Short mmCIF file of C-alpha atoms and ligand atoms in Angstrom, two decimals:
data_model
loop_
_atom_site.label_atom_id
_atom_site.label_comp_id
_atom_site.label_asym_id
_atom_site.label_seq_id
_atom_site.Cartn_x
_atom_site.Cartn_y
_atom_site.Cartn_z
CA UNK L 1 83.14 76.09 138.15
CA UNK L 2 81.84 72.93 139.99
CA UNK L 3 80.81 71.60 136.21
CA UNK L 4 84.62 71.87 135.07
CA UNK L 5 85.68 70.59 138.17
CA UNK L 6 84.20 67.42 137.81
CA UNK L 7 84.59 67.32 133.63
CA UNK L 8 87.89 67.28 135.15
CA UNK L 9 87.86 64.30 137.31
CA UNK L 10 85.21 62.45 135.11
CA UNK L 11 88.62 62.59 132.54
CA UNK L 12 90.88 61.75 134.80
CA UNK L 13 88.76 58.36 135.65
CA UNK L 14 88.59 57.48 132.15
CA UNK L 15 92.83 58.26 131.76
CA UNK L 16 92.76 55.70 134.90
CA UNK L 17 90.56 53.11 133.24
CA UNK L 18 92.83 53.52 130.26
CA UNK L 19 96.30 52.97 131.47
CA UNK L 20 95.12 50.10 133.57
CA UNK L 21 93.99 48.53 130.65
CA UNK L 22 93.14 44.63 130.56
CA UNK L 23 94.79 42.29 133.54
CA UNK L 24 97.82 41.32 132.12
CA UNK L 25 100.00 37.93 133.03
CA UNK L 26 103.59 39.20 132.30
CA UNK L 27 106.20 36.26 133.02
CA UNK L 28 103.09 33.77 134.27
CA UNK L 29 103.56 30.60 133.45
CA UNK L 30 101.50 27.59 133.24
CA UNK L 31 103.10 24.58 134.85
CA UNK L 32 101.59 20.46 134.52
CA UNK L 33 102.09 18.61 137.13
CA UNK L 34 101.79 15.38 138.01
CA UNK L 35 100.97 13.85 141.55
CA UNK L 36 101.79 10.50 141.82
CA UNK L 37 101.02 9.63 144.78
CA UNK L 38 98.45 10.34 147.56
CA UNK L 39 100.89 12.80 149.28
CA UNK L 40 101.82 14.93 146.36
CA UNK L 41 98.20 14.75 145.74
CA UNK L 42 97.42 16.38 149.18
CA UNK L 43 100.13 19.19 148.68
CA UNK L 44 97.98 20.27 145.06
CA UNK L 45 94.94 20.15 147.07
CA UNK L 46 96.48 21.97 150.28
CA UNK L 47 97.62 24.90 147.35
CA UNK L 48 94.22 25.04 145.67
CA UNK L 49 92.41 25.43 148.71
CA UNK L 50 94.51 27.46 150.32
CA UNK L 51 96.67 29.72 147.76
CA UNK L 52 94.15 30.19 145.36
CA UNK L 53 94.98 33.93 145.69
CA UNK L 54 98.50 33.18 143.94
CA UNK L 55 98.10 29.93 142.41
CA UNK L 56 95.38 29.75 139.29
CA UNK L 57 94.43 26.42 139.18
CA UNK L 58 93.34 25.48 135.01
CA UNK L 59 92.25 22.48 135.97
CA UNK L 60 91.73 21.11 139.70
CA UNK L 61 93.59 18.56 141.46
CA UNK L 62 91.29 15.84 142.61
CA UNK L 63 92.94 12.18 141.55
CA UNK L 64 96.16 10.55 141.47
CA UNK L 65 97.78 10.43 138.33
CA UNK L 66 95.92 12.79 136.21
CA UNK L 67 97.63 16.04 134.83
CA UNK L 68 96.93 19.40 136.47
CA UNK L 69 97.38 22.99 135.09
CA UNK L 70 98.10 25.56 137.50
CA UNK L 71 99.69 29.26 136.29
CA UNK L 72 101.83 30.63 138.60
CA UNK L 73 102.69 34.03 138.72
CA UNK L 74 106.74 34.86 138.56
CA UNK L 75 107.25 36.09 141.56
CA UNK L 76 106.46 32.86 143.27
CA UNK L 77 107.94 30.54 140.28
CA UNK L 78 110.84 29.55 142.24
CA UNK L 79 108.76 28.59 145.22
CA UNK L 80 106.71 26.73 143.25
CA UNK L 81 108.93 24.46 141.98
CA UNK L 82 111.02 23.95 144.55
CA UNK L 83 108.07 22.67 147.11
CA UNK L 84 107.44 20.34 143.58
CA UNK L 85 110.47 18.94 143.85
CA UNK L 86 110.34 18.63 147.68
CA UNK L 87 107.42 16.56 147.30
CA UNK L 88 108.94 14.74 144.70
CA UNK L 89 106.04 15.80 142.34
CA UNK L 90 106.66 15.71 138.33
CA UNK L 91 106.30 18.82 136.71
CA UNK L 92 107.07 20.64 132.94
CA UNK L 93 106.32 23.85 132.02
CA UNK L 94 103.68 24.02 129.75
CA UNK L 95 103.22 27.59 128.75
CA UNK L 96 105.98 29.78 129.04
CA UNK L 97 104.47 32.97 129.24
CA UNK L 98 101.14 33.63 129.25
CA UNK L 99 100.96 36.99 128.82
CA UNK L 100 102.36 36.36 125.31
CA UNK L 101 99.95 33.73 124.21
CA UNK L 102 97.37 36.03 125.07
CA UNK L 103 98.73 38.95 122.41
CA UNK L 104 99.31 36.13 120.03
CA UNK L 105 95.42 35.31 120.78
CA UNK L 106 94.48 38.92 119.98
CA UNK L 107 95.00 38.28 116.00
CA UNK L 108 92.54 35.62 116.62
CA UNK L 109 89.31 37.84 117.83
CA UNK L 110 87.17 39.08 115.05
CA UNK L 111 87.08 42.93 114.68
CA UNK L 112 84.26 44.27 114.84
CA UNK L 113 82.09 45.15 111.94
CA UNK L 114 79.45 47.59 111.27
CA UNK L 115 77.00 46.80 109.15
CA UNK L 116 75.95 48.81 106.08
CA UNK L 117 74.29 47.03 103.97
CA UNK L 118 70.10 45.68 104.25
CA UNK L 119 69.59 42.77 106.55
CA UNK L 120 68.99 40.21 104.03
CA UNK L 121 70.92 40.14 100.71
CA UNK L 122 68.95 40.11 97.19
CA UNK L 123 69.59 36.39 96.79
CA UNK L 124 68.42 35.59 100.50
CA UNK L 125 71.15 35.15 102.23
CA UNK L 126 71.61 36.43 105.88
CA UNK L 127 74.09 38.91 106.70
CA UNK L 128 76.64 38.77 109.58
CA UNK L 129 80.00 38.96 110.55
CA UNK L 130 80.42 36.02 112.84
CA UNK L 131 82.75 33.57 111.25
CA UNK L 132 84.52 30.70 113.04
CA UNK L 133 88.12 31.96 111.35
CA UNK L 134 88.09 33.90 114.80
CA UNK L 135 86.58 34.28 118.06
CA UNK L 136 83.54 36.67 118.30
CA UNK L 137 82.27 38.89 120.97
CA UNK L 138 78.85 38.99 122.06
CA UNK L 139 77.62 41.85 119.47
CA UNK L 140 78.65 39.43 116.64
CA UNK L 141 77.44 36.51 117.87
CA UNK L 142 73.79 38.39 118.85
CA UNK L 143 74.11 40.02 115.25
CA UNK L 144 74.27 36.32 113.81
CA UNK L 145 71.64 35.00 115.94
CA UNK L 146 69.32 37.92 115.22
CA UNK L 147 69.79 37.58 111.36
CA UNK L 148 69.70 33.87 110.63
CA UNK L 149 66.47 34.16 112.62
CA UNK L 150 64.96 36.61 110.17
CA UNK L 151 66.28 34.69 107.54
CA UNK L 152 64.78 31.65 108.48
CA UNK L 153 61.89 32.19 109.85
CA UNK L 154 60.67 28.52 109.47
CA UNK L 155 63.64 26.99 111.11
CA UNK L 156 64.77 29.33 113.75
CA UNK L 157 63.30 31.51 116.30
CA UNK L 158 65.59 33.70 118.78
CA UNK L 159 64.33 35.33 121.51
CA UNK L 160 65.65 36.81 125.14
CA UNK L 161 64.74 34.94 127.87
CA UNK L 162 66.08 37.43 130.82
CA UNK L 163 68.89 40.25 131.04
CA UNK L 164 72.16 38.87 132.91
CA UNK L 165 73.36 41.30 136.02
CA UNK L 166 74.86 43.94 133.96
CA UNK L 167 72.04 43.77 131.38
CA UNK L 168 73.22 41.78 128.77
CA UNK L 169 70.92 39.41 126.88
CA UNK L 170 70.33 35.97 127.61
CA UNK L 171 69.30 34.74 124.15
CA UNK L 172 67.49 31.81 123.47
CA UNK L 173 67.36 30.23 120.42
CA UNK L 174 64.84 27.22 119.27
CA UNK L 175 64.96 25.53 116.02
CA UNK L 176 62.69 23.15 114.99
CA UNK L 177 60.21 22.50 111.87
CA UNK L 178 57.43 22.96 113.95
CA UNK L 179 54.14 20.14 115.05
CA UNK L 180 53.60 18.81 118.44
CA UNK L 181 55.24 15.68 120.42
CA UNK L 182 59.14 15.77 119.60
CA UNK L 183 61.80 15.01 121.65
CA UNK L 184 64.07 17.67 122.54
CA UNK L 185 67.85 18.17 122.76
CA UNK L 186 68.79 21.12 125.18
CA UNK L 187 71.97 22.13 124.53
CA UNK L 188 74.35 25.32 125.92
CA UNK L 189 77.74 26.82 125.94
CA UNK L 190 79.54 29.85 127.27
CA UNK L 191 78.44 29.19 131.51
CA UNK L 192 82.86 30.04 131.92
CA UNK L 193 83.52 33.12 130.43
CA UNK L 194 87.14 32.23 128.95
CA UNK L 195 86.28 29.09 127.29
CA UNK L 196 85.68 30.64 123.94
CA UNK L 197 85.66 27.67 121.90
CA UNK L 198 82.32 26.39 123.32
CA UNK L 199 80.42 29.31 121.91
CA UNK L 200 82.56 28.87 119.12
CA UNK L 201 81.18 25.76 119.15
CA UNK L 202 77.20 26.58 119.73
CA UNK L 203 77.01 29.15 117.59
CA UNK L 204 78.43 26.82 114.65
CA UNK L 205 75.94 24.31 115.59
CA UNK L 206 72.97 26.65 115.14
CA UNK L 207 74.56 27.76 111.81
CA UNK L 208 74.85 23.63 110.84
CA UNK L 209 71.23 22.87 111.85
CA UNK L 210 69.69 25.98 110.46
CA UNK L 211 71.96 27.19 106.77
CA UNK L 212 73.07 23.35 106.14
CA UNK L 213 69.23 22.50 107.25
CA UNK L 214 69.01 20.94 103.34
CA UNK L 215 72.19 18.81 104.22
CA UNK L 216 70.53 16.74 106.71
CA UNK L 217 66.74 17.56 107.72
CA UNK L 218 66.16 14.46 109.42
CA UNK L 219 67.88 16.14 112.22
CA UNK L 220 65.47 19.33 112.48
CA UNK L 221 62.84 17.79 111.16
CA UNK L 222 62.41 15.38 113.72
CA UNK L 223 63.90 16.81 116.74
CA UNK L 224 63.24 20.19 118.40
CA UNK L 225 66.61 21.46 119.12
CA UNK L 226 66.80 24.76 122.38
CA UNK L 227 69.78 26.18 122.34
CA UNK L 228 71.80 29.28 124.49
CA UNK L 229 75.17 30.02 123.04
CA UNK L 230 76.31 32.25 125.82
CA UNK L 231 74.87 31.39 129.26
CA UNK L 232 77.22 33.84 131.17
CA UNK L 233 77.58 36.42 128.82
CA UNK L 234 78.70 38.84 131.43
CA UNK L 235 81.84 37.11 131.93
CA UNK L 236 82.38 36.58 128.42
CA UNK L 237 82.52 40.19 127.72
CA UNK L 238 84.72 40.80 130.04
CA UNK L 239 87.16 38.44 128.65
CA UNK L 240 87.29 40.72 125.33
CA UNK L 241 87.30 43.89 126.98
CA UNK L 242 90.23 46.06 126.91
CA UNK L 243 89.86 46.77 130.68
CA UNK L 244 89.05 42.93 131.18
CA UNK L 245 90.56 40.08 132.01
CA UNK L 246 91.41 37.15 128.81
CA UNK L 247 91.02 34.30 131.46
CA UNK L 248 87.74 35.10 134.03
CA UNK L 249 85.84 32.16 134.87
CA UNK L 250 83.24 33.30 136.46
CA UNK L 251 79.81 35.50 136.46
CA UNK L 252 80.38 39.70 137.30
CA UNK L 253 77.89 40.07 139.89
CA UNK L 254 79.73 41.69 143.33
CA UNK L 255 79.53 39.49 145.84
CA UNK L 256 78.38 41.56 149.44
CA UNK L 257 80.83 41.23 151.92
CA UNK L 258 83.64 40.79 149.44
CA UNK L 259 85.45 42.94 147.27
CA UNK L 260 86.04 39.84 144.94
CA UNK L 261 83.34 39.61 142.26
CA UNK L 262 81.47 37.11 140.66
CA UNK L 263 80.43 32.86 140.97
CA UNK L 264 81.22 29.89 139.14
CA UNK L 265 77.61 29.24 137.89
CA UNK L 266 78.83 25.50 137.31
CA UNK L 267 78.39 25.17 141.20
CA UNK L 268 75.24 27.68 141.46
CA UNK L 269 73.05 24.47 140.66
CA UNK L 270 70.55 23.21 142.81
CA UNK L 271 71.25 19.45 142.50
CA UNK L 272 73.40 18.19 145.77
CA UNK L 273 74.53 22.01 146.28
CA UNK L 274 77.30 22.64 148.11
CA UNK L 275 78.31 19.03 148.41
CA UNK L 276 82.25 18.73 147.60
CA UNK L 277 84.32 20.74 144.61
CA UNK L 278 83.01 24.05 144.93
CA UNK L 279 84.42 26.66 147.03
CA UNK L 280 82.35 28.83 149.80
CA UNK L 281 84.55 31.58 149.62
CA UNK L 282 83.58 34.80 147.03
CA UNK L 283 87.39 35.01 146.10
CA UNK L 284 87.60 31.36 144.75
CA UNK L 285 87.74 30.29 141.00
CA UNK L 286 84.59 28.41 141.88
CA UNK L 287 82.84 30.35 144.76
CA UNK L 288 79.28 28.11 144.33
CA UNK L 289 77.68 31.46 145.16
CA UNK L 290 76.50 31.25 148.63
CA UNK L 291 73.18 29.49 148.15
CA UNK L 292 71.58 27.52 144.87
CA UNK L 293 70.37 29.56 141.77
CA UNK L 294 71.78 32.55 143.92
CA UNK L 295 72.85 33.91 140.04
CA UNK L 296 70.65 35.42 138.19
CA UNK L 297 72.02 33.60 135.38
CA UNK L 298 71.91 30.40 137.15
CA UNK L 299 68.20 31.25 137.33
CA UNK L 300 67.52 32.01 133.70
CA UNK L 301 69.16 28.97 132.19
CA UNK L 302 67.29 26.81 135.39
CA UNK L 303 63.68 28.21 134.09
CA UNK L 304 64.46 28.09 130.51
CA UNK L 305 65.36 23.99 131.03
CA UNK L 306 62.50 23.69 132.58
CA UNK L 307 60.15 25.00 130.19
CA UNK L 308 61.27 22.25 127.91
CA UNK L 309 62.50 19.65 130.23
CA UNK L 310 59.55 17.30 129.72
CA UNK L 311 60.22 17.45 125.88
CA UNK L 312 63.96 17.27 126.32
CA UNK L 313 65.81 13.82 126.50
CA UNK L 314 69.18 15.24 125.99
CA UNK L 315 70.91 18.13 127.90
CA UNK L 316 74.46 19.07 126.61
CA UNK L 317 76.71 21.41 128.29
CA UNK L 318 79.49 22.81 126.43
CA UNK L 319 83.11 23.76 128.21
CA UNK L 320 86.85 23.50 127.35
CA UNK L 321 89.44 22.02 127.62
CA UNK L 322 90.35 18.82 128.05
CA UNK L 323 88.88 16.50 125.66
CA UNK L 324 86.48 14.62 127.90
CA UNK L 325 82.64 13.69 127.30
CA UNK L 326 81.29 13.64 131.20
CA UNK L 327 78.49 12.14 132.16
CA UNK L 328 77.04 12.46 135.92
CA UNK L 329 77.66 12.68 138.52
CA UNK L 330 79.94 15.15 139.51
CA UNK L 331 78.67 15.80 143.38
CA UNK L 332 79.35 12.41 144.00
CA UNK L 333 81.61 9.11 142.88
CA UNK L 334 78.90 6.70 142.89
CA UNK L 335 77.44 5.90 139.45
CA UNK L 336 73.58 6.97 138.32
CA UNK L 337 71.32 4.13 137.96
CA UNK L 338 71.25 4.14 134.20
CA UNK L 339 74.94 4.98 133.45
CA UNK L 340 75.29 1.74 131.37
CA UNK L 341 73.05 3.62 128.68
CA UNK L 342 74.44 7.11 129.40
CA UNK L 343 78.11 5.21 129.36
CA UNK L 344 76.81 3.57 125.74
CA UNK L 345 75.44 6.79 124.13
CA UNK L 346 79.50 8.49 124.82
CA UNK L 347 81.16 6.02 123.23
CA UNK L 348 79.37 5.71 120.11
CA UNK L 349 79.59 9.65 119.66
CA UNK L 350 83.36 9.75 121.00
CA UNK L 351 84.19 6.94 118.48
CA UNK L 352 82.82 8.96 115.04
CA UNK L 353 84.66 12.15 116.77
CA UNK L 354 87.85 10.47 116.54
CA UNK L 355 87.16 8.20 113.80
CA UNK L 356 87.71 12.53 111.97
CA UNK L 357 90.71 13.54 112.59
CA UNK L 358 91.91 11.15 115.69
CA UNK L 359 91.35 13.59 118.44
CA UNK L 360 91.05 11.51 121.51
CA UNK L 361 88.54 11.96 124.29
CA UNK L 362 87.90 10.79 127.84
CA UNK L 363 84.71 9.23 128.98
CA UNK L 364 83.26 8.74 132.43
CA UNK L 365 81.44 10.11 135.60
CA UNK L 366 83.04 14.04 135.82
CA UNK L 367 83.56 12.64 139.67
CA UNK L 368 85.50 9.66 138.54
CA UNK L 369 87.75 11.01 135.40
CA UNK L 370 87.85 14.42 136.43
CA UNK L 371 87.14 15.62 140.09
CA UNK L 372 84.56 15.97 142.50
CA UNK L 373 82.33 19.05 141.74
CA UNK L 374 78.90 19.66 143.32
CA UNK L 375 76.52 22.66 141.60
CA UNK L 376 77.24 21.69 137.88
CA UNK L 377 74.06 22.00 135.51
CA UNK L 378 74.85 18.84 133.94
CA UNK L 379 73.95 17.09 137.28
CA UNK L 380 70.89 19.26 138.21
CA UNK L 381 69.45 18.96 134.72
CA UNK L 382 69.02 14.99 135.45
CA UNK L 383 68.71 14.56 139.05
CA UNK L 384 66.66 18.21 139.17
CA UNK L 385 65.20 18.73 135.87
CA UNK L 386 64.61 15.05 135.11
CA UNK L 387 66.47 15.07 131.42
CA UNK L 388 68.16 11.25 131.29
CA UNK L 389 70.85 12.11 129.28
CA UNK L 390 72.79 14.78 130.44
CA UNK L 391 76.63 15.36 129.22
CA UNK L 392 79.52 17.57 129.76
CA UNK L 393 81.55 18.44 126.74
CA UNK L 394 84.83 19.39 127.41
CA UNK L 395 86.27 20.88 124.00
CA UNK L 396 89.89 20.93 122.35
CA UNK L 397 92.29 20.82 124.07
CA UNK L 398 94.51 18.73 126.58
CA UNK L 399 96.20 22.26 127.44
CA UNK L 400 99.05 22.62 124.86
CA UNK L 401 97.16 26.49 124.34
CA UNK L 402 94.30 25.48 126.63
CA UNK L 403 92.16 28.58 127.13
CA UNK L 404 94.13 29.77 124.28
CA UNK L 405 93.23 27.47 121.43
CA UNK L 406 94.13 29.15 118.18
CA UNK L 407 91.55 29.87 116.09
CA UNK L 408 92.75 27.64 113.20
CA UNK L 409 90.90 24.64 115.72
CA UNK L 410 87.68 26.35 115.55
CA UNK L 411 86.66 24.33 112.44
CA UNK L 412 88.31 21.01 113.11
CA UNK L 413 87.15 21.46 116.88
CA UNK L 414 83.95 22.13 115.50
CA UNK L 415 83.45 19.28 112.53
CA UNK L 416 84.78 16.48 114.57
CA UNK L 417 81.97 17.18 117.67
CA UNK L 418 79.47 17.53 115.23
CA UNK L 419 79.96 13.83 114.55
CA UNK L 420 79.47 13.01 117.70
CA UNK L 421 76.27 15.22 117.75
CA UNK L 422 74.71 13.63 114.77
CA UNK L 423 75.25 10.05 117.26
CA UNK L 424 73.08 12.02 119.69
CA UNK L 425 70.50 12.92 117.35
CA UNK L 426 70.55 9.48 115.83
CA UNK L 427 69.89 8.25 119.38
CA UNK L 428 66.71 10.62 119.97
CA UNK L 429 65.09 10.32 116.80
CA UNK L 430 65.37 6.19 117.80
CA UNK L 431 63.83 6.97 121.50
O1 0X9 C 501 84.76 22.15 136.75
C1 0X9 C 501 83.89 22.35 135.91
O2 0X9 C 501 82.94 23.11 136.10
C2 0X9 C 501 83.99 21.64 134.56
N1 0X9 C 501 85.33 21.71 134.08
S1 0X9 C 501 85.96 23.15 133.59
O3 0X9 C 501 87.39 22.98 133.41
N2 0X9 C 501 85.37 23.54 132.17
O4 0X9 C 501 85.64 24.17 134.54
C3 0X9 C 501 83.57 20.19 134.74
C4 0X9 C 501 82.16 20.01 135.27
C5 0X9 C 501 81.75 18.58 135.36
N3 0X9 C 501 80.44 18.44 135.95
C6 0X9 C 501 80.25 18.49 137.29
N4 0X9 C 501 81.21 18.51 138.13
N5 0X9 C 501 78.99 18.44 137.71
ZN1 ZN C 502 84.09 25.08 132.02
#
């Protein structure tokens, strides 16, 4: 009796689970605004600090004069635009409705594929289903990381270097040809869970370096390349699930005290912690986490920098959107002592990115072009790790789809930054 009882709730909980189905953003739009002036610019800030609850901030309001993205949910549309006007802010809707441009996303996400066949194919080829048609989940992209490492055993090792809070896999992936005393060029993507063009990104990098290894080994042979694809993968997950939520930032982990889960790992660093940008409060976009490296996460990625951080030269950190290549700092405005160089490096790269297909990016301290933002890995792996050249890729695009970037902009998101990546390598094979 007590067994069917609880068969009885146990299906009741999964009918629940069902019909609530993923977060959805009916009638949410996503509004740019504008503050030109020093007022306006204290009502954005006033709203993000204070109205986060209602008011999802895409990008952050730090500086005069640069574009912000903030959804807004219907109910408070009309509010919304009439304290923009009050304030004499410009604004322009920007997305319509989000919930649609998430369905119209869906066609983009690989389904997924059980595999039938042997691991390797007669002729040698690996077999997976990630392609970069559409965005991939974390099965696919562990699938592909698993079998170009068994097909290439003298390129590419992958291995796990710690299990995230719910027990997903932080992979790990090093490629190199092997010998002693080669610089190194750290490199990660996936630390906010609905930027999935940056492991869209990684994961095509590793596939560059490794398959089109014949293409160009200068770049393998002479530089030891460490790689993580998905640094929250927690998050990420959740952003394909059906009971998920297309647009979470941050890491799952519950937060005590709170019922709001999770931290924005890019201000869990322990470099100037807790300095400016990053939020103290659990329900924030970018709650740092409470103290530095308090995610587990945060952790991982920390120790697996430092294992190579006296071989590494270069640490790249990839987000979206935006089109900006950040250098640090980002805790504070002032400029690091060798920014000429690190100021020298971006532009080279930025120009053969654009030189492709004209895509435009910004370059400067993420403090000055961007906001103030203390925690971020790209300032703890100089200032904590010790790596001199440390960037912040922000991918495609300047928001027209923003989190949503079709998938048709995987590839030219994806050939145009490898330009700029081959500058980088260019630079540490010279070093
Ligand atoms: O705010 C961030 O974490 C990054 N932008 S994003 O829209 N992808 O969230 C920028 C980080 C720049 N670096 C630091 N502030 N340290
Ligand atoms: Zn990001």
């Amino acid at each position: 009796k007590d067994s069917s009882a609880m068969k009885l709730l146990l299906v009741l909980a999964l009918v629940a689970t069902a019909l609530a189905g993923q977060r959805r953003y009916d009638g949410y739009q996503v509004f740019e605004v504008n503050a030109k002036n020093k007022v306006a610019l204290e009502v954005l800030t006033k709203l993000y600090n204070e109205r986060s609850d209602v008011y999802d901030f895409w990008t952050e309001p730090r500086n005069i004069n640069r574009a912000v993205d903030i959804m807004v949910p219907p109910a408070f549309a009309s509010t919304f635009t009439s304290l923009m006007q009050a304030f004499d802010v410009d604004y322009k809707v920007k997305i319509a409705d989000v919930q649609s441009t998430i369905e119209e996303g869906r066609k983009d996400i690989a389904k997924p594929v059980i595999r039938k066949e042997p691991r390797l194919s007669r002729d040698g080829t690996p077999r997976y289903s990630l392609n970069w048609e559409t965005y991939s989940d974390l099965p696919a992209i562990e699938e592909f990381l698993t079998e170009l490492a068994a097909a290439y055993p003298n390129l590419m090792t992958h291995s796990v270097v710690g299990q995230s809070y719910e027990g997903n896999n932080m992979n790990f992936v090093k490629i190199s040809t092997g010998g002693t005393g080669k610089k190194a060029i750290f490199v990660d993507g996936g630390i906010h869970a609905r930027e999935w063009i940056s492991p869209a990104y990684v994961t095509w990098l590793i596939r560059e370096l490794v398959e089109n290894y014949a293409a160009h080994p200068q770049y393998v042979d002479n530089i030891d390349w460490y790689i993580m694809p998905v640094i929250n993968p927690d998050g990420y997950r959740h952003t394909f699930a059906v009971d998920g939520d297309r647009l979470w930032r941050k890491t799952r982990a519950p937060n005590a005290g709170s019922e709001c889960i999770g931290t924005d790992m890019n201000r869990n660093f322990g470099f100037h912690w807790d300095e400016g940008g990053s939020r103290d409060q659990p329900c924030g976009g970018t709650y740092n986490g409470g103290a530095a490296f308090s995610a587990i996460e945060s952790q991982i990625v920390r120790d697996a920098i430092l294992s190579v951080a006296s071989q590494s030269v270069v640490y790249l950190t990839v987000h979206s959107y935006g089109q900006y290549w950040l250098t640090p700092w980002g805790y504070t405005a002032e400029y690091p002592a060798d920014y000429t160089q690190l100021y020298d490096l971006a532009v080279r790269a930025v120009d053969k990115l654009t030189a492709v297909y004209g895509t435009q990016y910004t370059i400067g301290t993420s403090t000055n072009v961007l906001y103030i933002a203390s925690g971020g890995s790209d300032d703890w792996a100089k200032g904590g790790a010790g790596i001199p050249y440390s960037y912040t890729v922000e991918l495609r695009d300047t928001g027209t789809f923003g989190f949503e970037l079709p998938a048709t902009e995987i590839i030219p998101n994806n050939l145009e930054m490898w330009e700029a990546f081959k500058v980088v390598a260019e630079d540490v094979m010279a070093m």
